[in-house]
Structure formats: structure tokens, C-alpha cells
């Protein structure tokens, strides 16, 4: 949809911007030596562990790596289920 | 004298290490510095032809290391600039003929007589790169504003840091302002943000570089090309001068500020 609108208004993303976005991700994976596949397994294991204690929605979990200057961060966003399973 | 050893590296091949080594050596020598450049690309020597000194080779780096001659005998003096010397690489040997400790010993011996020792590193991250890195006081990473080159530069920056030779500084080569302007080439700001290191030079894509290599007369000998001026500015920054980045170097005013910021954080 975004792409469609961009094309419609002749505002296709500049290739330099695409290069920069792609490089950002590639460099983070290179530097931390973690492949996108490994990040996916990491996510699945985290989901398993957390699910033992809290009700979460596995398909809404997001795990990303970010960079700011020389600092790298693993950011996890794990929404808790809206129908908490309260213990009696 | 106590020479500073500067290693020119890149990871990826063909981005301009040899061009940069030759031009910085010439530019520094023109600032009345005593400079020796060492071709670290054993088996694929090129610094001799880029400097136009190929006909004067008698001994090479491997001859020195293996004791067939003294260092002095392998140093070719450039007649155009009497304070500029080249130690050529061997052409018929491979990188294993020299070790990192050989390079450290060699540079130690040269340090007393020189202001600068410039080592042209081969592409890759293997033995030749290790040899060039071992004696370095400062590593300049050459990159082009292009994805694979930037990625490889990041690897080199990491390796340099791991060997405690960091922080490396960046030379962005073959910048094409027209492409950058229309958004089809990574800008200097983009590359600095991605690599998070200090910038020391921005060299434009310039046909005179090719003419210069045909003649064996690096662009820095004359002051009439943009690339030549950019190399001179870079050399001045190496000497500690505050030289603003010129128009072709800067895509907008922001970059000078950014460069200052990086410098402030860098050392
Ligand atoms: N600023 C520039 N403008 C135009 N051409 C350039 C520029 N810099 C380098 N070149 C050209 O790019 C080619 C590669 O340059 P050079 O040999 O310096 O790269 P290198 O990194 O030393 O390569 P290698 O990894 O093989 O040692 C040469 O033909 C050179 O003339
Ligand atoms: Mg080379």
C-alpha cells in the first residue's frame, strides 16, 4: 500500500535511502554475529519461556536489534494477553 | 624523528587503497615531511606503478625481511620529491613470506629517520592485512559510498578495534556529487552514521585519477584536480590542521558539524 501510494505520487523511495536501511540491518547482524534465522529461534524460545509464566500472544511478539552510534540493543515488545488468566 | 605508522585498509578490493596511499604520501612529502610508503600487497604490487617508480626497483620488502639487503637499499627515493621513498612489494612471492613481527621490526628501524610510514594494505582480512595492521599507529579505512564496500569497511573497523589499533578513521573515496544529490548514492552523512567513526577525508570520483595512474604521477603532485585537493586536505588533517571539508566533500553544511562532532567523540 505504501509502495502503491509512493508510486502514484511519483515518490518512489530513493535508492540511497534503501541502501542505508538495508545496511543498518546488515551491519547489526554482522557486528553481533547473529543471523536473522537465529534471531527468529531466539524469539521462539523467549516466547516459550515467558508463556510458562504469563499469557502472551505469540504472533504479536516483536524482537528487534537497533543501533545508536556504537550501542546495540535487543528490543523485545511482548504484549500480554488482554484476558488475564487470574489464579484463584 | 619518530615516525607515525599509518595503515591504509579497506576489506573490499579496488576501492582506492593504493591510490590513497600514493597520494597521501605525495601530499605529506609536499608538506616537507619525510615519508616512506611500503607496498604491503606482496604478489600483486602496484604502488610502484602508481607512483611511477617501477623502473627503479632493485630490492623489495621480502629481500629486506630475508636479509638479502639492508633497508636503505630497498628504499627508492622519488626524484620529484627527495623526502619521499618507496619500499616495493615482492612480485613473485606470496604474503606468507612476511610476518606481522617482521613488519613491526622493519617499522621500528625506519621510525628514527622518517615522519610518516604509510603502509598500503592488500584487500581481504588475511595474512597481508594482518601484516599491514601489526605496526600501525593509525588505521585509515578507505570505502566507497556503496553497500558492499561500506559493509566490508565495518568488518575492518571491528577487527582494528579488536586488535586495539582503533579507533580507525574514514576516507570516503569516489564520491559522485550528482548521484548523491539525486538520492542514488549514500551521502557522507549516511556512511558516517552507519560506521560511527571519525572522518578524515572525502575524495570525489575524478577522471584525473585515471590519467594520473597512466602517467605514474599521482594527482596530488599538481593542485589542479578536485581529487588532488581533497588528498592534500586529508594530509593536512593528518598533520593536525583543521581543514574544513570542501564543497564536493560536503553534501550540505551539516556535514562539517557532524565531522567536528565525530572528532570530538573520537579522540
Ligand atoms: N577518486 C577516484 N576517482 C576515479 N577513479 C578512482 C578513484 N580512486 C580510485 N580510482 C580507480 O579505481 C581503481 C582501483 O583503485 P586502487 O588500485 O587504488 O584500489 P585498491 O583498493 O588499491 O585495489 P586492490 O584492492 O586491488 O589493491 C583504479 O583504477 C583507480 O584509478
Ligand atoms: Mg591496491
mmCIF file of C-alpha atoms and ligand atoms in Angstrom:
data_model
loop_
_atom_site.group_PDB
_atom_site.id
_atom_site.type_symbol
_atom_site.label_atom_id
_atom_site.label_comp_id
_atom_site.label_asym_id
_atom_site.label_seq_id
_atom_site.Cartn_x
_atom_site.Cartn_y
_atom_site.Cartn_z
ATOM 1 C CA UNK A 1 0.000 0.000 0.000
ATOM 2 C CA UNK A 2 2.755 2.382 0.952
ATOM 3 C CA UNK A 3 4.553 1.420 -2.179
ATOM 4 C CA UNK A 4 1.444 1.946 -4.265
ATOM 5 C CA UNK A 5 0.921 5.430 -2.894
ATOM 6 C CA UNK A 6 4.562 6.297 -3.352
ATOM 7 C CA UNK A 7 4.386 5.244 -6.978
ATOM 8 C CA UNK A 8 1.106 7.055 -7.516
ATOM 9 C CA UNK A 9 2.663 10.298 -6.369
ATOM 10 C CA UNK A 10 5.944 9.602 -8.109
ATOM 11 C CA UNK A 11 7.682 9.400 -4.776
ATOM 12 C CA UNK A 12 9.426 6.100 -5.026
ATOM 13 C CA UNK A 13 11.998 5.714 -2.272
ATOM 14 C CA UNK A 14 15.446 6.906 -3.307
ATOM 15 C CA UNK A 15 17.899 4.079 -3.785
ATOM 16 C CA UNK A 16 20.377 5.669 -1.383
ATOM 17 C CA UNK A 17 17.749 5.504 1.368
ATOM 18 C CA UNK A 18 17.063 1.879 0.592
ATOM 19 C CA UNK A 19 20.804 1.188 0.726
ATOM 20 C CA UNK A 20 21.059 2.879 4.093
ATOM 21 C CA UNK A 21 18.134 0.993 5.613
ATOM 22 C CA UNK A 22 19.453 -2.323 4.324
ATOM 23 C CA UNK A 23 22.959 -1.601 5.545
ATOM 24 C CA UNK A 24 21.698 -0.699 9.009
ATOM 25 C CA UNK A 25 20.270 -4.187 9.436
ATOM 26 C CA UNK A 26 23.165 -5.985 7.768
ATOM 27 C CA UNK A 27 25.726 -4.225 9.973
ATOM 28 C CA UNK A 28 23.850 -5.031 13.145
ATOM 29 C CA UNK A 29 23.730 -8.701 12.231
ATOM 30 C CA UNK A 30 27.401 -8.688 11.177
ATOM 31 C CA UNK A 31 28.521 -6.988 14.358
ATOM 32 C CA UNK A 32 26.558 -9.160 16.743
ATOM 33 C CA UNK A 33 27.191 -12.286 14.679
ATOM 34 C CA UNK A 34 23.509 -13.205 14.850
ATOM 35 C CA UNK A 35 21.669 -14.134 11.663
ATOM 36 C CA UNK A 36 18.013 -13.263 11.096
ATOM 37 C CA UNK A 37 17.312 -17.023 11.435
ATOM 38 C CA UNK A 38 18.984 -17.182 14.843
ATOM 39 C CA UNK A 39 17.031 -14.124 15.933
ATOM 40 C CA UNK A 40 13.833 -15.946 14.975
ATOM 41 C CA UNK A 41 14.780 -19.013 17.094
ATOM 42 C CA UNK A 42 15.714 -16.695 19.933
ATOM 43 C CA UNK A 43 12.260 -15.147 19.675
ATOM 44 C CA UNK A 44 10.556 -18.530 19.717
ATOM 45 C CA UNK A 45 12.491 -19.667 22.770
ATOM 46 C CA UNK A 46 11.699 -16.443 24.591
ATOM 47 C CA UNK A 47 8.020 -16.948 23.784
ATOM 48 C CA UNK A 48 8.186 -20.480 25.209
ATOM 49 C CA UNK A 49 9.862 -19.378 28.419
ATOM 50 C CA UNK A 50 7.609 -16.405 29.031
ATOM 51 C CA UNK A 51 4.482 -18.390 28.232
ATOM 52 C CA UNK A 52 5.259 -20.633 31.204
ATOM 53 C CA UNK A 53 4.569 -17.691 33.482
ATOM 54 C CA UNK A 54 2.416 -15.205 31.641
ATOM 55 C CA UNK A 55 -0.260 -15.415 28.972
ATOM 56 C CA UNK A 56 1.099 -13.684 25.920
ATOM 57 C CA UNK A 57 0.149 -13.501 22.269
ATOM 58 C CA UNK A 58 2.953 -15.241 20.373
ATOM 59 C CA UNK A 59 2.170 -13.713 16.999
ATOM 60 C CA UNK A 60 2.374 -10.177 18.358
ATOM 61 C CA UNK A 61 5.824 -10.571 19.875
ATOM 62 C CA UNK A 62 8.472 -8.415 18.243
ATOM 63 C CA UNK A 63 12.202 -8.749 18.756
ATOM 64 C CA UNK A 64 14.493 -6.294 17.015
ATOM 65 C CA UNK A 65 18.050 -5.165 17.139
ATOM 66 C CA UNK A 66 18.754 -1.462 16.960
ATOM 67 C CA UNK A 67 21.829 0.684 16.762
ATOM 68 C CA UNK A 68 22.532 4.129 18.072
ATOM 69 C CA UNK A 69 26.093 5.210 17.481
ATOM 70 C CA UNK A 70 28.218 2.417 18.840
ATOM 71 C CA UNK A 71 25.499 0.963 21.076
ATOM 72 C CA UNK A 72 23.456 -2.002 20.054
ATOM 73 C CA UNK A 73 20.261 -3.049 21.716
ATOM 74 C CA UNK A 74 17.969 -6.014 21.613
ATOM 75 C CA UNK A 75 14.442 -4.694 21.932
ATOM 76 C CA UNK A 76 11.603 -7.024 22.772
ATOM 77 C CA UNK A 77 7.985 -5.981 22.651
ATOM 78 C CA UNK A 78 5.847 -8.684 24.251
ATOM 79 C CA UNK A 79 2.150 -7.816 24.592
ATOM 80 C CA UNK A 80 0.370 -9.614 27.433
ATOM 81 C CA UNK A 81 -2.999 -11.231 26.629
ATOM 82 C CA UNK A 82 -5.960 -8.996 27.234
ATOM 83 C CA UNK A 83 -7.802 -11.757 29.084
ATOM 84 C CA UNK A 84 -5.512 -12.366 32.001
ATOM 85 C CA UNK A 85 -5.832 -15.818 33.426
ATOM 86 C CA UNK A 86 -6.115 -14.870 37.051
ATOM 87 C CA UNK A 87 -5.226 -17.511 39.548
ATOM 88 C CA UNK A 88 -7.752 -18.259 42.183
ATOM 89 C CA UNK B 1 62.155 11.839 14.481
ATOM 90 C CA UNK B 2 59.619 9.295 15.477
ATOM 91 C CA UNK B 3 57.501 8.307 12.528
ATOM 92 C CA UNK B 4 53.808 7.639 12.747
ATOM 93 C CA UNK B 5 52.805 4.394 11.059
ATOM 94 C CA UNK B 6 49.606 4.759 9.050
ATOM 95 C CA UNK B 7 47.995 1.701 7.509
ATOM 96 C CA UNK B 8 45.578 2.137 4.598
ATOM 97 C CA UNK B 9 42.977 -0.640 4.595
ATOM 98 C CA UNK B 10 39.541 -1.438 3.250
ATOM 99 C CA UNK B 11 38.488 -5.059 3.320
ATOM 100 C CA UNK B 12 36.952 -4.918 -0.130
ATOM 101 C CA UNK B 13 39.283 -4.780 -3.120
ATOM 102 C CA UNK B 14 39.523 -1.997 -5.649
ATOM 103 C CA UNK B 15 38.114 0.833 -3.534
ATOM 104 C CA UNK B 16 41.234 3.011 -3.746
ATOM 105 C CA UNK B 17 43.767 1.935 -1.103
ATOM 106 C CA UNK B 18 46.761 2.158 -3.418
ATOM 107 C CA UNK B 19 45.569 5.442 -4.932
ATOM 108 C CA UNK B 20 45.105 6.839 -1.419
ATOM 109 C CA UNK B 21 48.471 5.575 -0.150
ATOM 110 C CA UNK B 22 50.332 7.118 -3.083
ATOM 111 C CA UNK B 23 48.514 10.449 -2.869
ATOM 112 C CA UNK B 24 48.767 10.878 0.879
ATOM 113 C CA UNK B 25 52.467 10.049 0.674
ATOM 114 C CA UNK B 26 52.982 12.670 -2.046
ATOM 115 C CA UNK B 27 50.843 15.259 -0.257
ATOM 116 C CA UNK B 28 52.670 14.736 3.053
ATOM 117 C CA UNK B 29 56.058 14.907 1.334
ATOM 118 C CA UNK B 30 54.979 18.219 -0.213
ATOM 119 C CA UNK B 31 54.342 19.459 3.318
ATOM 120 C CA UNK B 32 58.058 18.857 3.952
ATOM 121 C CA UNK B 33 57.504 15.590 5.748
ATOM 122 C CA UNK B 34 59.836 12.628 5.370
ATOM 123 C CA UNK B 35 57.663 9.821 4.106
ATOM 124 C CA UNK B 36 58.243 6.199 3.225
ATOM 125 C CA UNK B 37 55.464 4.108 1.770
ATOM 126 C CA UNK B 38 55.538 0.355 1.965
ATOM 127 C CA UNK B 39 53.638 -1.761 -0.541
ATOM 128 C CA UNK B 40 52.072 -4.490 1.594
ATOM 129 C CA UNK B 41 50.425 -6.228 -1.336
ATOM 130 C CA UNK B 42 53.004 -8.975 -1.868
ATOM 131 C CA UNK B 43 52.416 -10.829 -5.133
ATOM 132 C CA UNK B 44 50.211 -8.051 -6.532
ATOM 133 C CA UNK B 45 52.393 -4.989 -6.241
ATOM 134 C CA UNK B 46 51.044 -1.752 -7.672
ATOM 135 C CA UNK B 47 52.183 1.149 -5.562
ATOM 136 C CA UNK B 48 55.367 1.267 -7.694
ATOM 137 C CA UNK B 49 53.463 1.902 -10.945
ATOM 138 C CA UNK B 50 51.001 4.327 -9.374
ATOM 139 C CA UNK B 51 53.983 6.341 -8.090
ATOM 140 C CA UNK B 52 55.818 5.926 -11.412
ATOM 141 C CA UNK B 53 58.823 4.266 -9.757
ATOM 142 C CA UNK B 54 58.552 0.809 -11.298
ATOM 143 C CA UNK B 55 61.757 1.108 -13.343
ATOM 144 C CA UNK B 56 63.903 1.790 -10.320
ATOM 145 C CA UNK B 57 63.241 -1.331 -8.283
ATOM 146 C CA UNK B 58 66.296 -3.352 -7.315
ATOM 147 C CA UNK B 59 65.353 -4.873 -3.966
ATOM 148 C CA UNK B 60 61.965 -5.377 -2.368
ATOM 149 C CA UNK B 61 60.309 -5.903 1.007
ATOM 150 C CA UNK B 62 60.953 -9.638 1.051
ATOM 151 C CA UNK B 63 64.648 -9.077 0.266
ATOM 152 C CA UNK B 64 64.847 -6.869 3.363
ATOM 153 C CA UNK B 65 62.983 -9.325 5.566
ATOM 154 C CA UNK B 66 65.073 -12.262 4.395
ATOM 155 C CA UNK B 67 68.317 -10.353 4.870
ATOM 156 C CA UNK B 68 69.436 -10.080 1.249
ATOM 157 C CA UNK B 69 69.824 -6.327 1.559
ATOM 158 C CA UNK B 70 69.673 -3.511 4.086
ATOM 159 C CA UNK B 71 66.507 -1.403 4.368
ATOM 160 C CA UNK B 72 68.265 1.592 2.811
ATOM 161 C CA UNK B 73 68.998 -0.400 -0.331
ATOM 162 C CA UNK B 74 65.338 -1.273 -0.822
ATOM 163 C CA UNK B 75 64.173 2.322 -0.360
ATOM 164 C CA UNK B 76 63.614 4.007 -3.711
ATOM 165 C CA UNK B 77 63.992 7.754 -3.451
ATOM 166 C CA UNK B 78 61.483 9.680 -5.538
ATOM 167 C CA UNK B 79 63.461 12.228 -7.565
ATOM 168 C CA UNK B 80 60.480 14.570 -7.797
ATOM 169 C CA UNK B 81 60.257 14.805 -4.005
ATOM 170 C CA UNK B 82 63.515 13.987 -2.254
ATOM 171 C CA UNK B 83 61.772 13.282 1.039
ATOM 172 C CA UNK B 84 59.578 10.557 -0.440
ATOM 173 C CA UNK B 85 60.576 6.890 -0.505
ATOM 174 C CA UNK B 86 59.013 3.621 -1.571
ATOM 175 C CA UNK B 87 59.720 0.112 -0.382
ATOM 176 C CA UNK B 88 58.152 -2.054 -3.085
ATOM 177 C CA UNK B 89 56.469 -5.392 -2.523
ATOM 178 C CA UNK B 90 57.911 -8.603 -3.957
ATOM 179 C CA UNK B 91 56.032 -9.671 -7.038
ATOM 180 C CA UNK B 92 56.928 -13.344 -7.253
ATOM 181 C CA UNK B 93 56.291 -14.332 -3.646
ATOM 182 C CA UNK B 94 53.169 -14.569 -1.537
ATOM 183 C CA UNK B 95 52.038 -12.928 1.658
ATOM 184 C CA UNK B 96 53.412 -15.682 3.888
ATOM 185 C CA UNK B 97 56.953 -14.512 3.049
ATOM 186 C CA UNK B 98 56.456 -11.734 5.605
ATOM 187 C CA UNK B 99 55.105 -11.961 9.164
ATOM 188 C CA UNK B 100 53.484 -9.339 11.401
ATOM 189 C CA UNK B 101 56.589 -9.285 13.611
ATOM 190 C CA UNK B 102 58.803 -8.705 10.541
ATOM 191 C CA UNK B 103 56.683 -5.647 9.781
ATOM 192 C CA UNK B 104 56.939 -4.369 13.345
ATOM 193 C CA UNK B 105 60.729 -4.770 13.301
ATOM 194 C CA UNK B 106 61.019 -3.069 9.911
ATOM 195 C CA UNK B 107 58.949 -0.079 11.005
ATOM 196 C CA UNK B 108 60.872 0.242 14.267
ATOM 197 C CA UNK B 109 64.057 0.533 12.234
ATOM 198 C CA UNK B 110 62.561 3.161 9.910
ATOM 199 C CA UNK B 111 60.935 5.251 12.625
ATOM 200 C CA UNK B 112 64.050 7.206 13.603
ATOM 201 C CA UNK B 113 64.579 8.547 10.111
ATOM 202 C CA UNK B 114 61.025 9.267 9.000
ATOM 203 C CA UNK B 115 57.978 11.342 9.889
ATOM 204 C CA UNK B 116 55.471 9.015 8.269
ATOM 205 C CA UNK B 117 55.388 5.363 7.301
ATOM 206 C CA UNK B 118 52.413 4.661 5.023
ATOM 207 C CA UNK B 119 51.511 1.010 4.514
ATOM 208 C CA UNK B 120 49.298 0.053 1.572
ATOM 209 C CA UNK B 121 47.349 -2.966 2.772
ATOM 210 C CA UNK B 122 46.075 -5.648 0.400
ATOM 211 C CA UNK B 123 42.349 -6.390 0.179
ATOM 212 C CA UNK B 124 40.913 -9.064 2.454
ATOM 213 C CA UNK B 125 41.317 -9.830 6.139
ATOM 214 C CA UNK B 126 44.042 -12.463 5.946
ATOM 215 C CA UNK B 127 47.815 -12.508 6.350
ATOM 216 C CA UNK B 128 48.560 -9.471 4.175
ATOM 217 C CA UNK B 129 46.098 -7.357 6.147
ATOM 218 C CA UNK B 130 47.485 -8.685 9.445
ATOM 219 C CA UNK B 131 50.999 -7.776 8.316
ATOM 220 C CA UNK B 132 49.911 -4.252 7.451
ATOM 221 C CA UNK B 133 47.960 -3.842 10.690
ATOM 222 C CA UNK B 134 50.623 -5.087 13.118
ATOM 223 C CA UNK B 135 52.868 -1.981 13.168
ATOM 224 C CA UNK B 136 50.042 0.585 12.738
ATOM 225 C CA UNK B 137 49.675 3.617 14.974
ATOM 226 C CA UNK B 138 46.679 4.737 12.946
ATOM 227 C CA UNK B 139 44.437 2.883 10.507
ATOM 228 C CA UNK B 140 42.679 4.745 7.708
ATOM 229 C CA UNK B 141 39.815 2.772 6.245
ATOM 230 C CA UNK B 142 39.012 3.568 2.624
ATOM 231 C CA UNK B 143 35.474 2.994 1.463
ATOM 232 C CA UNK B 144 33.227 3.913 -1.458
ATOM 233 C CA UNK B 145 29.649 5.121 -0.837
ATOM 234 C CA UNK B 146 28.229 1.789 -1.872
ATOM 235 C CA UNK B 147 26.746 -1.128 0.091
ATOM 236 C CA UNK B 148 29.347 -3.878 -0.193
ATOM 237 C CA UNK B 149 32.236 -1.512 0.379
ATOM 238 C CA UNK B 150 30.610 0.010 3.486
ATOM 239 C CA UNK B 151 29.810 -3.422 4.853
ATOM 240 C CA UNK B 152 33.391 -4.612 4.436
ATOM 241 C CA UNK B 153 34.690 -1.390 5.956
ATOM 242 C CA UNK B 154 32.604 -2.119 9.044
ATOM 243 C CA UNK B 155 34.278 -5.528 9.366
ATOM 244 C CA UNK B 156 37.716 -3.921 9.142
ATOM 245 C CA UNK B 157 36.787 -1.277 11.715
ATOM 246 C CA UNK B 158 35.736 -4.089 14.073
ATOM 247 C CA UNK B 159 38.951 -6.050 13.503
ATOM 248 C CA UNK B 160 41.071 -2.950 14.016
ATOM 249 C CA UNK B 161 39.320 -2.332 17.316
ATOM 250 C CA UNK B 162 39.714 -5.979 18.360
ATOM 251 C CA UNK B 163 43.473 -5.664 17.778
ATOM 252 C CA UNK B 164 43.464 -2.495 19.894
ATOM 253 C CA UNK B 165 44.587 -0.405 16.936
ATOM 254 C CA UNK B 166 41.471 1.734 16.937
ATOM 255 C CA UNK B 167 39.677 3.940 16.540
ATOM 256 C CA UNK B 168 40.175 3.798 12.787
ATOM 257 C CA UNK B 169 39.379 6.875 10.688
ATOM 258 C CA UNK B 170 37.471 7.038 7.431
ATOM 259 C CA UNK B 171 38.382 8.094 3.909
ATOM 260 C CA UNK B 172 35.345 8.137 1.654
ATOM 261 C CA UNK B 173 36.530 7.751 -1.938
ATOM 262 C CA UNK B 174 34.845 8.064 -5.346
ATOM 263 C CA UNK B 175 32.061 10.310 -4.188
ATOM 264 C CA UNK B 176 29.860 11.399 -7.064
ATOM 265 C CA UNK B 177 28.043 14.597 -6.009
ATOM 266 C CA UNK B 178 25.481 14.384 -8.837
ATOM 267 C CA UNK B 179 24.458 10.865 -7.848
ATOM 268 C CA UNK B 180 24.340 11.826 -4.191
ATOM 269 C CA UNK B 181 22.219 14.847 -4.970
ATOM 270 C CA UNK B 182 19.591 12.872 -6.795
ATOM 271 C CA UNK B 183 19.485 10.347 -3.968
ATOM 272 C CA UNK B 184 21.159 7.465 -5.732
ATOM 273 C CA UNK B 185 24.362 7.388 -3.739
ATOM 274 C CA UNK B 186 24.894 7.131 0.004
ATOM 275 C CA UNK B 187 25.885 10.548 1.315
ATOM 276 C CA UNK B 188 28.875 11.199 3.527
ATOM 277 C CA UNK B 189 26.472 11.691 6.431
ATOM 278 C CA UNK B 190 24.834 8.324 5.729
ATOM 279 C CA UNK B 191 28.151 6.493 5.737
ATOM 280 C CA UNK B 192 29.341 8.267 8.890
ATOM 281 C CA UNK B 193 26.137 7.413 10.676
ATOM 282 C CA UNK B 194 26.383 3.763 9.648
ATOM 283 C CA UNK B 195 30.043 3.295 10.502
ATOM 284 C CA UNK B 196 30.189 5.628 13.509
ATOM 285 C CA UNK B 197 33.825 6.649 13.048
ATOM 286 C CA UNK B 198 35.743 9.859 12.537
ATOM 287 C CA UNK B 199 36.004 11.201 9.011
ATOM 288 C CA UNK B 200 39.407 12.362 7.769
ATOM 289 C CA UNK B 201 38.924 12.668 4.009
ATOM 290 C CA UNK B 202 36.337 12.766 1.242
ATOM 291 C CA UNK B 203 37.687 12.211 -2.262
ATOM 292 C CA UNK B 204 35.496 12.790 -5.326
ATOM 293 C CA UNK B 205 35.232 10.456 -8.256
ATOM 294 C CA UNK B 206 37.651 12.131 -10.641
ATOM 295 C CA UNK B 207 38.898 11.216 -14.109
ATOM 296 C CA UNK B 208 42.246 12.796 -13.330
ATOM 297 C CA UNK B 209 42.944 9.848 -11.020
ATOM 298 C CA UNK B 210 42.985 7.566 -14.045
ATOM 299 C CA UNK B 211 45.057 9.964 -16.144
ATOM 300 C CA UNK B 212 47.460 10.190 -13.209
ATOM 301 C CA UNK B 213 47.805 6.440 -12.970
ATOM 302 C CA UNK B 214 48.501 6.237 -16.716
ATOM 303 C CA UNK B 215 51.371 8.646 -16.208
ATOM 304 C CA UNK B 216 52.664 7.364 -12.894
ATOM 305 C CA UNK B 217 52.157 10.828 -11.467
ATOM 306 C CA UNK B 218 49.598 10.867 -8.605
ATOM 307 C CA UNK B 219 47.041 13.707 -8.735
ATOM 308 C CA UNK B 220 48.477 15.219 -5.560
ATOM 309 C CA UNK B 221 51.586 16.377 -7.438
ATOM 310 C CA UNK B 222 49.504 19.126 -9.035
ATOM 311 C CA UNK B 223 46.872 21.266 -7.381
ATOM 312 C CA UNK B 224 44.502 21.461 -10.326
ATOM 313 C CA UNK B 225 42.237 18.482 -9.717
ATOM 314 C CA UNK B 226 39.476 18.094 -7.168
ATOM 315 C CA UNK B 227 40.795 14.713 -6.086
ATOM 316 C CA UNK B 228 44.296 16.187 -5.660
ATOM 317 C CA UNK B 229 42.954 18.989 -3.475
ATOM 318 C CA UNK B 230 40.945 16.531 -1.416
ATOM 319 C CA UNK B 231 44.052 14.396 -0.786
ATOM 320 C CA UNK B 232 46.007 17.500 0.230
ATOM 321 C CA UNK B 233 43.254 18.453 2.659
ATOM 322 C CA UNK B 234 43.330 14.946 4.094
ATOM 323 C CA UNK B 235 47.120 15.106 4.532
ATOM 324 C CA UNK B 236 46.773 18.441 6.334
ATOM 325 C CA UNK B 237 44.230 16.924 8.687
ATOM 326 C CA UNK B 238 46.734 14.125 9.375
ATOM 327 C CA UNK B 239 49.171 16.842 10.374
ATOM 328 C CA UNK B 240 46.622 18.165 12.838
ATOM 329 C CA UNK B 241 45.400 21.122 10.832
ATOM 330 C CA UNK B 242 41.714 21.987 10.997
ATOM 331 C CA UNK B 243 40.708 21.970 7.344
ATOM 332 C CA UNK B 244 37.026 22.409 6.583
ATOM 333 C CA UNK B 245 35.582 19.825 4.242
ATOM 334 C CA UNK B 246 35.335 21.360 0.769
ATOM 335 C CA UNK B 247 32.192 21.638 -1.328
ATOM 336 C CA UNK B 248 32.484 18.308 -3.077
ATOM 337 C CA UNK B 249 33.284 16.803 0.273
ATOM 338 C CA UNK B 250 30.193 18.177 1.882
ATOM 339 C CA UNK B 251 26.740 17.467 0.597
ATOM 340 C CA UNK B 252 25.353 20.064 2.946
ATOM 341 C CA UNK B 253 26.512 22.320 5.721
ATOM 342 C CA UNK B 254 25.544 19.765 8.304
ATOM 343 C CA UNK B 255 28.457 17.537 7.468
ATOM 344 C CA UNK B 256 31.139 19.823 8.833
ATOM 345 C CA UNK B 257 29.294 19.968 12.104
ATOM 346 C CA UNK B 258 28.967 16.211 12.109
ATOM 347 C CA UNK B 259 32.648 15.777 11.351
ATOM 348 C CA UNK B 260 33.509 18.025 14.258
ATOM 349 C CA UNK B 261 31.208 16.055 16.489
ATOM 350 C CA UNK B 262 32.819 12.781 15.464
ATOM 351 C CA UNK B 263 36.204 14.278 16.106
ATOM 352 C CA UNK B 264 35.137 15.463 19.490
ATOM 353 C CA UNK B 265 33.976 11.994 20.394
ATOM 354 C CA UNK B 266 36.724 10.201 18.531
ATOM 355 C CA UNK B 267 39.746 11.357 20.478
HETATM 356 N N1 LIG C 1 38.694 9.035 -6.690
HETATM 357 C C1 LIG C 1 38.778 8.237 -7.785
HETATM 358 N N2 LIG C 1 38.264 8.656 -8.959
HETATM 359 C C2 LIG C 1 38.349 7.866 -10.057
HETATM 360 N N3 LIG C 1 38.923 6.665 -10.092
HETATM 361 C C3 LIG C 1 39.461 6.191 -8.949
HETATM 362 C C4 LIG C 1 39.417 6.943 -7.730
HETATM 363 N N4 LIG C 1 40.022 6.228 -6.770
HETATM 364 C C5 LIG C 1 40.430 5.077 -7.340
HETATM 365 N N5 LIG C 1 40.103 5.039 -8.650
HETATM 366 C C6 LIG C 1 40.371 3.945 -9.599
HETATM 367 O O1 LIG C 1 39.893 2.746 -9.043
HETATM 368 C C7 LIG C 1 40.728 1.668 -9.362
HETATM 369 C C8 LIG C 1 41.150 0.940 -8.091
HETATM 370 O O2 LIG C 1 41.955 1.787 -7.308
HETATM 371 P P1 LIG C 1 43.150 1.228 -6.400
HETATM 372 O O3 LIG C 1 44.050 0.343 -7.172
HETATM 373 O O4 LIG C 1 43.739 2.380 -5.695
HETATM 374 O O5 LIG C 1 42.300 0.343 -5.383
HETATM 375 P P2 LIG C 1 42.853 -0.693 -4.293
HETATM 376 O O6 LIG C 1 41.905 -0.596 -3.134
HETATM 377 O O7 LIG C 1 44.274 -0.445 -4.012
HETATM 378 O O8 LIG C 1 42.681 -2.073 -5.061
HETATM 379 P P3 LIG C 1 43.234 -3.517 -4.554
HETATM 380 O O9 LIG C 1 42.269 -3.985 -3.515
HETATM 381 O O10 LIG C 1 43.203 -4.350 -5.784
HETATM 382 O O11 LIG C 1 44.617 -3.300 -4.010
HETATM 383 C C9 LIG C 1 41.900 2.238 -10.127
HETATM 384 O O12 LIG C 1 41.674 2.039 -11.492
HETATM 385 C C10 LIG C 1 41.864 3.712 -9.786
HETATM 386 O O13 LIG C 1 42.378 4.514 -10.814
HETATM 387 MG MG1 LIG C 2 45.941 -1.837 -4.047
#
